[in-house]
Amino acid sequence: MNEVFVKDVLVQVCELRRTFGKKRVLDGVSVDLRAGCVTGFVGSNGAGKTTTIRAMLGLLPAEGHTLYLGRPLTAWRAPSRIVGAAFGGVAGHPKHRVRHHLHMIAAGAGVPDRRADELLDQVGLREAAGLRLSALSLGMSQRVGTAQALIASPRVLILDEPANGLDPHAVRWLRDFLRTLADAGTAVLISSHLLAEMQQLADRVAVLSQGKVVAEADMSDLLAYADRQSVVQIQYASDDAPTLAGLARRQGFALRRTGPDTADITGISREKLARLCLDLRVPLFQLSENRPSLEDSYLTIAHEEFKIT
């Protein structure tokens, strides 16, 4: 296998395919994970996100392949230093205490106990270090699972639904925590079925629908796509209709009259339209905007299999 990898691309997922019975649950999934980037893996429940992640890690057999720094994961002598992963909470004996559990994981990874203690501080659980795993809340379990995944300081971090069970304060902590990791050069992949959640957490997003990646783009591009679907509703003096029609032609936005003095406009933001009308001395008696949510945009993308470039 070629050991040369594209600069800054730490993980290359190439044409993963997986079938359960007669149903194809992964249909040629390909995605790159870059150093310094938090990538959101988004799709409705059942879209294939967890199956993709497990196939990437070799936990499920699948056609295709995944390269970590140019090699299969099995080619690395210490894979825990290459990638760490957590699947919704922490896996361990319910009677084990948090600190002892992480010490055990550290021993298995060949790192000193102090690494576990450092991570307890980083995930904000030093005061909970003596709790049994069975006593942890869902949000605390998520943090312990994240610490477990990071025990060997891997180059790549994969978290499946990491914000599940977190309150808004904890989501803000997770965002800052992942940003710190990415700024240090880690490639981060987080999955979720909520695009609005990804807006807070991810730099880039890959949208999965029915086992296929139907869109992959920077978050800023996805937000711009949502903006383009916005409808600005205006009311104006009927005498100004020709002026507005001319403005639409010059600026390249669409104007659809809904009445003698009302119209729906797409292809321009409410703020820009207001400034242009002010410059032309065209008064607007009503100016409102119906902007689709990110969830609506996701449904549109998934339905149309729209490719953002």
C-alpha positions in Angstrom: 0.0 0.0 0.0 1.3 3.4 -0.9 2.6 5.2 2.2 2.6 8.7 0.6 -0.4 10.7 1.8 -1.7 14.1 0.7 -0.3 16.9 2.8 -2.7 17.8 5.7 -5.0 14.9 4.8 -4.6 12.4 7.7 -7.4 10.0 6.8 -8.6 9.0 3.4 -11.9 7.0 3.4 -12.2 5.4 -0.1 -15.3 3.9 -1.6 -16.6 2.1 1.5 -19.4 -0.4 0.7 -21.3 -2.6 3.2 -24.4 -4.8 2.8 -26.6 -6.2 5.5 -28.6 -9.0 3.9 -30.0 -7.6 0.7 -29.8 -4.0 1.9 -26.8 -1.9 0.9 -26.1 0.4 3.9 -22.9 2.0 2.6 -22.7 2.8 -1.1 -19.3 4.1 -2.0 -18.6 6.4 1.0 -15.5 8.5 0.5 -14.3 11.4 2.7 -11.0 13.0 3.7 -10.1 14.2 7.3 -7.6 17.0 7.4 -5.2 18.0 10.1 -6.5 21.1 12.0 -10.1 20.6 10.9 -13.2 19.5 12.7 -15.3 17.6 10.2 -19.0 17.0 10.9 -20.5 13.8 9.7 -24.2 14.4 9.4 -27.2 12.3 8.5 -30.6 11.2 9.8 -30.8 8.2 12.1 -30.2 5.1 9.9 -28.2 7.0 7.3 -25.1 4.9 7.9 -22.9 7.2 10.1 -22.0 4.7 12.8 -21.6 1.9 10.3 -19.2 4.1 8.3 -17.2 4.9 11.4 -17.0 1.2 12.5 -15.9 0.2 9.0 -13.2 3.0 9.0 -11.8 1.5 12.2 -11.9 -2.1 11.0 -14.6 -3.0 13.4 -16.9 -4.1 10.6 -15.9 -5.7 7.3 -16.5 -3.6 4.3 -15.4 -3.2 0.7 -13.1 -0.2 0.0 -10.4 0.9 2.3 -9.4 3.6 4.8 -5.8 5.0 5.1 -4.4 6.7 8.1 -1.4 8.8 7.2 -1.2 6.8 4.0 -1.4 3.3 5.6 -4.1 0.9 6.7 -4.6 1.1 10.4 -3.4 -2.5 10.8 0.0 -1.4 9.4 0.7 0.8 12.4 2.5 -0.8 15.4 0.7 1.5 17.8 -2.7 2.3 16.3 -4.0 4.0 19.5 -1.4 6.7 18.8 -2.9 7.2 15.3 -6.6 7.2 16.0 -8.8 7.3 19.1 -12.6 6.8 19.0 -15.6 7.0 21.3 -19.1 5.6 20.6 -21.4 7.5 22.8 -20.2 7.3 26.4 -17.6 5.1 28.0 -17.1 1.3 27.8 -15.9 -0.2 31.0 -17.0 -2.2 34.1 -19.8 -0.3 35.9 -18.1 -0.7 39.3 -14.7 0.7 38.1 -14.0 4.2 39.2 -13.2 6.8 36.6 -9.5 7.4 37.5 -8.8 3.6 37.8 -10.6 3.0 34.5 -8.5 5.6 32.7 -5.3 4.2 34.3 -6.2 0.8 33.0 -6.7 2.2 29.5 -3.4 4.1 29.8 -1.5 0.9 30.7 -3.0 -0.8 27.7 -1.8 2.0 25.4 1.6 2.0 27.0 1.4 5.6 28.4 1.9 6.6 32.1 -0.9 7.2 34.6 -0.2 10.9 34.6 -1.7 11.1 31.1 -5.0 9.9 32.5 -4.8 12.5 35.2 -4.0 15.2 32.7 -7.1 14.3 30.6 -9.3 14.3 33.7 -8.3 18.0 34.0 -8.8 18.7 30.3 -12.3 17.2 30.2 -13.3 18.9 33.5 -13.8 15.7 35.5 -11.1 15.8 38.2 -13.7 16.1 40.9 -15.6 13.1 39.5 -12.5 10.9 39.3 -13.6 8.8 42.2 -17.1 8.1 40.9 -18.0 4.7 39.6 -18.8 4.5 35.9 -22.3 3.4 36.8 -22.9 6.7 38.7 -22.0 9.0 35.8 -24.6 11.1 34.0 -24.8 10.7 30.2 -22.9 14.0 29.7 -20.1 12.9 32.1 -19.9 9.5 30.4 -19.4 11.4 27.1 -16.5 13.3 28.6 -14.9 10.1 30.0 -15.3 8.4 26.6 -13.5 11.4 25.0 -10.7 11.2 27.5 -10.4 7.4 26.8 -10.1 8.1 23.1 -7.4 10.6 23.7 -5.3 8.6 26.1 -2.4 8.0 23.6 -2.5 11.5 22.1 -3.7 10.2 18.7 -3.3 12.2 15.5 -7.0 11.5 14.7 -10.0 11.7 17.0 -13.4 10.2 16.0 -16.5 10.8 18.2 -19.9 9.3 17.4 -22.7 11.7 18.6 -20.5 13.4 21.2 -23.0 16.1 22.1 -25.7 13.6 23.0 -26.8 14.3 26.6 -24.8 17.6 26.9 -26.5 20.8 28.1 -25.8 24.1 26.3 -22.9 24.9 28.7 -21.3 21.5 28.0 -21.8 21.8 24.2 -19.9 25.1 24.4 -17.1 23.3 26.4 -17.0 20.6 23.7 -16.7 23.2 20.9 -13.8 24.9 22.6 -12.2 21.6 23.5 -12.4 20.3 19.9 -11.1 23.6 18.6 -8.1 23.4 20.8 -7.3 19.9 19.6 -7.7 20.9 15.9 -5.6 24.0 16.4 -2.8 21.6 17.7 -3.0 19.7 14.4 -5.5 16.9 15.2 -8.0 15.7 12.6 -11.4 15.5 14.3 -14.5 13.7 13.0 -17.8 14.1 14.9 -21.1 12.6 13.9 -24.6 13.9 14.6 -28.1 13.8 13.1 -28.5 17.6 13.9 -27.0 20.1 11.5 -27.7 22.9 13.8 -25.4 21.2 16.3 -22.7 21.0 13.7 -22.9 24.7 13.1 -21.5 25.2 16.5 -18.9 22.4 16.4 -17.6 21.8 12.8 -15.5 23.6 10.3 -16.5 21.3 7.5 -19.5 18.9 7.0 -20.2 15.8 5.0 -23.8 14.9 4.6 -24.7 11.2 4.5 -28.0 10.0 3.0 -29.0 6.4 2.4 -25.4 5.3 2.6 -24.0 7.9 0.3 -22.1 11.2 0.8 -24.5 13.6 -1.0 -22.7 16.8 0.0 -19.3 17.8 1.4 -18.4 21.4 2.0 -17.0 23.9 4.4 -19.6 25.0 7.0 -19.5 28.5 5.6 -20.5 27.2 2.1 -23.4 25.3 3.6 -24.6 28.4 5.4 -24.2 30.3 2.2 -26.4 27.6 0.5 -29.0 28.1 3.2 -28.8 31.9 2.5 -29.5 31.3 -1.2 -32.7 29.5 -0.3 -34.0 32.5 1.8 -37.1 34.3 0.6 -37.3 38.1 1.2 -40.9 39.4 1.3 -41.4 43.0 0.5 -44.2 45.6 0.2 -43.6 48.7 -1.8 -45.4 51.5 -3.7 -46.8 50.1 -6.9 -45.3 53.0 -8.9 -41.8 51.6 -7.9 -42.4 48.2 -9.5 -40.4 49.1 -12.7 -37.5 50.4 -10.7 -37.4 47.2 -8.6 -37.6 45.0 -11.7 -34.7 46.9 -13.2 -32.7 46.4 -10.0 -33.4 42.7 -10.1 -32.0 42.4 -13.6 -28.9 44.4 -12.8 -28.1 42.6 -9.5 -29.1 39.1 -10.7 -31.7 38.2 -8.1 -35.2 36.8 -8.8 -38.3 38.9 -8.1 -41.8 37.3 -8.2 -44.7 39.6 -7.8 -47.3 38.2 -5.4 -49.7 41.2 -5.6 -49.9 44.8 -7.0 -47.5 46.0 -4.4 -45.9 42.9 -2.9 -43.2 40.5 -4.1 -41.1 37.5 -3.0 -37.3 37.9 -3.7 -34.6 35.2 -3.8 -30.9 35.4 -4.4 -30.1 38.4 -2.3 -30.0 39.0 1.5 -32.5 41.2 3.2 -29.8 43.6 4.4 -28.3 44.1 0.9 -31.7 44.6 -0.7 -32.5 47.3 1.9 -29.3 49.1 1.2 -29.9 49.1 -2.6 -33.4 50.3 -2.2 -32.3 53.1 0.1 -29.7 54.2 -2.5 -32.4 54.3 -5.1 -34.8 56.1 -2.8 -37.4 53.3 -3.1 -39.3 53.0 0.2 -40.1 49.5 1.4 -43.2 49.3 3.7 -42.5 45.7 4.6 -39.3 43.8 4.6 -39.2 40.3 6.1 -37.2 37.2 5.4 -38.1 33.5 5.5 -34.8 31.8 6.0 -34.7 28.0 6.0 -33.0 26.3 9.0 -29.9 24.2 8.5 -32.1 21.2 9.0 -34.3 22.3 6.1 -31.2 22.8 4.0 -29.9 19.3 4.9 -33.3 17.8 3.8 -33.0 19.7 0.5 -29.4 18.5 -0.1 -30.3 14.9 0.8 -33.3 14.9 -1.4 -31.6 16.5 -4.4 -28.2 14.9 -3.8 -26.9 18.4 -4.3 -23.1 18.7 -4.6 -21.5 21.8 -3.0 -18.2 22.6 -4.5 
